[in-house]
mmCIF file of C-alpha atoms in Angstrom:
data_model
loop_
_atom_site.group_PDB
_atom_site.id
_atom_site.type_symbol
_atom_site.label_atom_id
_atom_site.label_comp_id
_atom_site.label_asym_id
_atom_site.label_seq_id
_atom_site.Cartn_x
_atom_site.Cartn_y
_atom_site.Cartn_z
ATOM 1 C CA MET A 26 -0.522 9.801 31.509
ATOM 2 C CA ALA A 27 3.025 10.441 29.724
ATOM 3 C CA LYS A 28 3.805 13.999 28.505
ATOM 4 C CA GLN A 29 4.817 13.851 24.961
ATOM 5 C CA LYS A 30 7.656 16.050 24.480
ATOM 6 C CA ILE A 31 8.095 15.268 20.793
ATOM 7 C CA VAL A 32 6.262 13.027 18.202
ATOM 8 C CA ARG A 33 8.140 12.260 15.121
ATOM 9 C CA ILE A 34 7.830 10.609 11.799
ATOM 10 C CA ASP A 35 11.076 9.036 11.169
ATOM 11 C CA TYR A 36 11.407 5.761 8.890
ATOM 12 C CA ARG A 37 14.618 4.928 10.556
ATOM 13 C CA LEU A 38 12.962 4.752 13.988
ATOM 14 C CA ILE A 39 15.729 4.972 16.788
ATOM 15 C CA HIS A 40 19.120 5.848 15.330
ATOM 16 C CA GLY A 41 22.229 7.911 16.122
ATOM 17 C CA GLN A 42 20.387 11.430 15.303
ATOM 18 C CA VAL A 43 17.637 10.517 17.844
ATOM 19 C CA VAL A 44 19.954 9.624 20.425
ATOM 20 C CA ALA A 45 22.617 12.270 19.924
ATOM 21 C CA LYS A 46 20.607 15.320 18.880
ATOM 22 C CA TRP A 47 16.793 15.027 19.579
ATOM 23 C CA ILE A 48 16.892 13.709 23.057
ATOM 24 C CA LYS A 49 19.328 16.592 23.941
ATOM 25 C CA TYR A 50 16.802 19.146 22.738
ATOM 26 C CA TYR A 51 13.825 17.288 24.328
ATOM 27 C CA PRO A 52 14.988 15.272 27.290
ATOM 28 C CA VAL A 53 12.696 12.342 27.898
ATOM 29 C CA ASN A 54 12.556 9.289 30.245
ATOM 30 C CA ARG A 55 11.128 6.891 27.609
ATOM 31 C CA ILE A 56 11.186 6.378 23.740
ATOM 32 C CA ILE A 57 7.928 4.712 22.575
ATOM 33 C CA VAL A 58 8.055 3.441 19.115
ATOM 34 C CA ALA A 59 4.441 2.538 17.811
ATOM 35 C CA ASP A 60 4.912 0.097 14.825
ATOM 36 C CA ASP A 61 2.907 -3.016 14.325
ATOM 37 C CA GLU A 62 5.645 -4.589 11.955
ATOM 38 C CA LEU A 63 8.426 -3.945 14.485
ATOM 39 C CA LYS A 64 6.427 -5.059 17.451
ATOM 40 C CA ASN A 65 6.183 -8.444 15.834
ATOM 41 C CA ASP A 66 9.881 -8.777 15.231
ATOM 42 C CA ALA A 67 11.752 -9.802 18.616
ATOM 43 C CA PHE A 68 15.223 -9.387 17.010
ATOM 44 C CA MET A 69 14.815 -6.114 15.630
ATOM 45 C CA CYS A 70 13.117 -4.868 18.759
ATOM 46 C CA ASP A 71 16.213 -5.876 20.727
ATOM 47 C CA ILE A 72 18.544 -3.968 18.235
ATOM 48 C CA TYR A 73 16.490 -0.707 18.559
ATOM 49 C CA LYS A 74 16.430 -1.120 22.417
ATOM 50 C CA MET A 75 20.172 -1.323 22.291
ATOM 51 C CA ALA A 76 20.543 1.809 19.964
ATOM 52 C CA ALA A 77 19.366 4.010 22.795
ATOM 53 C CA PRO A 78 21.569 3.263 25.725
ATOM 54 C CA GLY A 79 20.588 4.951 29.077
ATOM 55 C CA ASN A 80 16.923 5.370 27.712
ATOM 56 C CA GLU A 81 13.929 3.154 28.315
ATOM 57 C CA VAL A 82 12.622 2.076 24.844
ATOM 58 C CA GLU A 83 9.181 0.810 24.357
ATOM 59 C CA ILE A 84 8.008 -0.711 21.134
ATOM 60 C CA VAL A 85 4.216 -1.243 20.880
ATOM 61 C CA GLY A 86 1.700 -2.105 18.141
ATOM 62 C CA LEU A 87 -0.463 0.982 17.150
ATOM 63 C CA ALA A 88 -3.494 -0.575 19.144
ATOM 64 C CA GLU A 89 -1.508 -0.603 22.516
ATOM 65 C CA LEU A 90 -0.047 2.947 22.165
ATOM 66 C CA GLN A 91 -2.579 4.700 24.211
ATOM 67 C CA ALA A 92 -2.093 2.298 27.008
ATOM 68 C CA ALA A 93 1.628 2.679 26.734
ATOM 69 C CA LEU A 94 1.076 6.540 27.181
ATOM 70 C CA ASP A 95 -1.313 6.035 30.099
ATOM 71 C CA LYS A 96 0.996 3.664 32.002
ATOM 72 C CA LYS A 97 3.431 6.215 33.475
ATOM 73 C CA ASN A 98 3.597 9.820 34.265
ATOM 74 C CA ASP A 99 6.909 10.451 32.395
ATOM 75 C CA ASP A 100 8.416 12.391 29.477
ATOM 76 C CA VAL A 101 8.297 10.527 26.263
ATOM 77 C CA MET A 102 9.426 10.844 22.612
ATOM 78 C CA LEU A 103 6.980 8.928 20.373
ATOM 79 C CA ILE A 104 8.139 7.807 16.957
ATOM 80 C CA PHE A 105 6.090 6.475 14.019
ATOM 81 C CA ARG A 106 7.741 4.802 10.948
ATOM 82 C CA ASP A 107 5.473 6.721 8.502
ATOM 83 C CA ILE A 108 2.607 9.305 8.116
ATOM 84 C CA LYS A 109 -0.098 6.463 7.736
ATOM 85 C CA ASN A 110 0.826 5.022 11.213
ATOM 86 C CA ALA A 111 0.555 8.586 12.803
ATOM 87 C CA LYS A 112 -2.868 9.064 11.007
ATOM 88 C CA GLN A 113 -4.046 5.594 12.155
ATOM 89 C CA ALA A 114 -3.173 6.417 15.740
ATOM 90 C CA LEU A 115 -5.044 9.866 15.620
ATOM 91 C CA ASP A 116 -7.937 8.227 13.948
ATOM 92 C CA SER A 117 -8.078 5.643 16.849
ATOM 93 C CA GLY A 118 -8.236 8.317 19.376
ATOM 94 C CA VAL A 119 -4.608 8.784 20.474
ATOM 95 C CA GLY A 120 -4.057 12.348 21.308
ATOM 96 C CA LEU A 121 -0.800 13.598 19.975
ATOM 97 C CA SER A 122 0.839 16.749 21.076
ATOM 98 C CA GLU A 123 2.236 17.770 17.620
ATOM 99 C CA LEU A 124 3.695 15.939 14.750
ATOM 100 C CA ASN A 125 7.366 16.400 13.339
ATOM 101 C CA VAL A 126 7.862 15.020 10.112
ATOM 102 C CA GLY A 127 11.410 14.291 10.286
ATOM 103 C CA ALA A 128 12.641 11.512 7.780
ATOM 104 C CA VAL A 129 10.473 10.062 5.093
ATOM 105 C CA GLN A 130 12.242 7.910 2.460
ATOM 106 C CA THR A 131 12.461 8.712 -1.184
ATOM 107 C CA GLY A 132 10.581 6.731 -3.586
ATOM 108 C CA LYS A 133 8.284 6.556 -6.704
ATOM 109 C CA ASP A 134 5.941 9.607 -6.906
ATOM 110 C CA ARG A 135 7.665 11.417 -3.888
ATOM 111 C CA GLN A 136 8.977 14.913 -4.118
ATOM 112 C CA PHE A 137 11.987 16.151 -1.853
ATOM 113 C CA VAL A 138 10.613 18.894 0.364
ATOM 114 C CA THR A 139 13.717 19.435 2.184
ATOM 115 C CA SER A 140 16.850 17.301 3.151
ATOM 116 C CA GLY A 141 15.649 13.791 4.286
ATOM 117 C CA VAL A 142 12.080 14.309 3.609
ATOM 118 C CA ALA A 143 10.259 13.164 0.408
ATOM 119 C CA LEU A 144 6.571 13.229 0.180
ATOM 120 C CA SER A 145 3.846 11.863 -2.205
ATOM 121 C CA LYS A 146 0.976 13.863 -2.958
ATOM 122 C CA GLU A 147 -1.187 11.456 -0.848
ATOM 123 C CA GLU A 148 1.188 11.819 2.155
ATOM 124 C CA PHE A 149 0.995 15.706 1.772
ATOM 125 C CA ASP A 150 -2.800 15.567 1.608
ATOM 126 C CA CYS A 151 -2.848 13.266 4.789
ATOM 127 C CA LEU A 152 -0.718 15.739 6.585
ATOM 128 C CA GLN A 153 -2.987 18.699 5.637
ATOM 129 C CA GLU A 154 -5.833 16.652 6.893
ATOM 130 C CA ILE A 155 -4.016 15.939 10.144
ATOM 131 C CA GLN A 156 -3.351 19.608 10.442
ATOM 132 C CA GLN A 157 -7.081 20.519 9.936
ATOM 133 C CA THR A 158 -7.887 18.696 13.146
ATOM 134 C CA GLY A 159 -5.826 21.351 14.933
ATOM 135 C CA LEU A 160 -2.621 19.440 15.472
ATOM 136 C CA LYS A 161 0.567 21.450 14.763
ATOM 137 C CA VAL A 162 2.225 19.678 11.928
ATOM 138 C CA TYR A 163 5.680 20.714 10.691
ATOM 139 C CA ILE A 164 8.877 19.451 8.699
ATOM 140 C CA GLN A 165 12.164 19.424 10.731
ATOM 141 C CA PRO A 166 14.673 16.711 10.010
ATOM 142 C CA ILE A 167 17.113 17.930 12.581
ATOM 143 C CA PRO A 168 16.682 20.194 15.580
ATOM 144 C CA GLU A 169 19.132 22.747 14.175
ATOM 145 C CA ASN A 170 16.815 23.305 11.121
ATOM 146 C CA GLU A 171 14.038 25.775 11.058
ATOM 147 C CA LYS A 172 10.555 24.249 11.353
ATOM 148 C CA LEU A 173 8.852 24.241 7.960
ATOM 149 C CA SER A 174 5.151 24.630 7.768
ATOM 150 C CA LEU A 175 2.897 22.548 5.363
ATOM 151 C CA GLU A 176 2.165 25.921 3.752
ATOM 152 C CA SER A 177 5.855 26.584 2.957
ATOM 153 C CA ILE A 178 6.401 23.445 1.123
ATOM 154 C CA ALA A 179 3.085 23.039 -0.800
ATOM 155 C CA ASN A 180 4.515 24.252 -3.964
ATOM 156 C CA LYS A 181 6.992 21.427 -4.154
ATOM 157 C CA ILE A 182 4.316 18.616 -4.144
ATOM 158 C CA LYS A 183 2.842 17.675 -7.495
#
């Protein structure tokens, strides 16, 4: 089974910051993107695979995630597009090592909690529910930033 070096929520999925920064802090053999929508878009899958030269990239649907983790003994970075997908994976029995909330888009009914992360009340509540299972949940857009706890941002959520 793969060792999860980092599990990240980032709506941008694979991009320069992942390749240039995160992989240097958490060296991995493979990047797994778990996203049903992307899995069904062959053109975008190819683009994301090309975005991480020198790294194996696997794009799977949420139902295939556990099998992808089980098939190799390697170090992986696991990326979800959003909090909902991470919660769905957990609810289906996938064990996660931690949950780094790195980039969540701005939008209606969302509050900025730090640079690059805007959460709705529902998303914050979902993260708290995830944390109550014993999983470490923190906000950290880039590796150089301090890890922020959910408790430290609670007053920013309305």
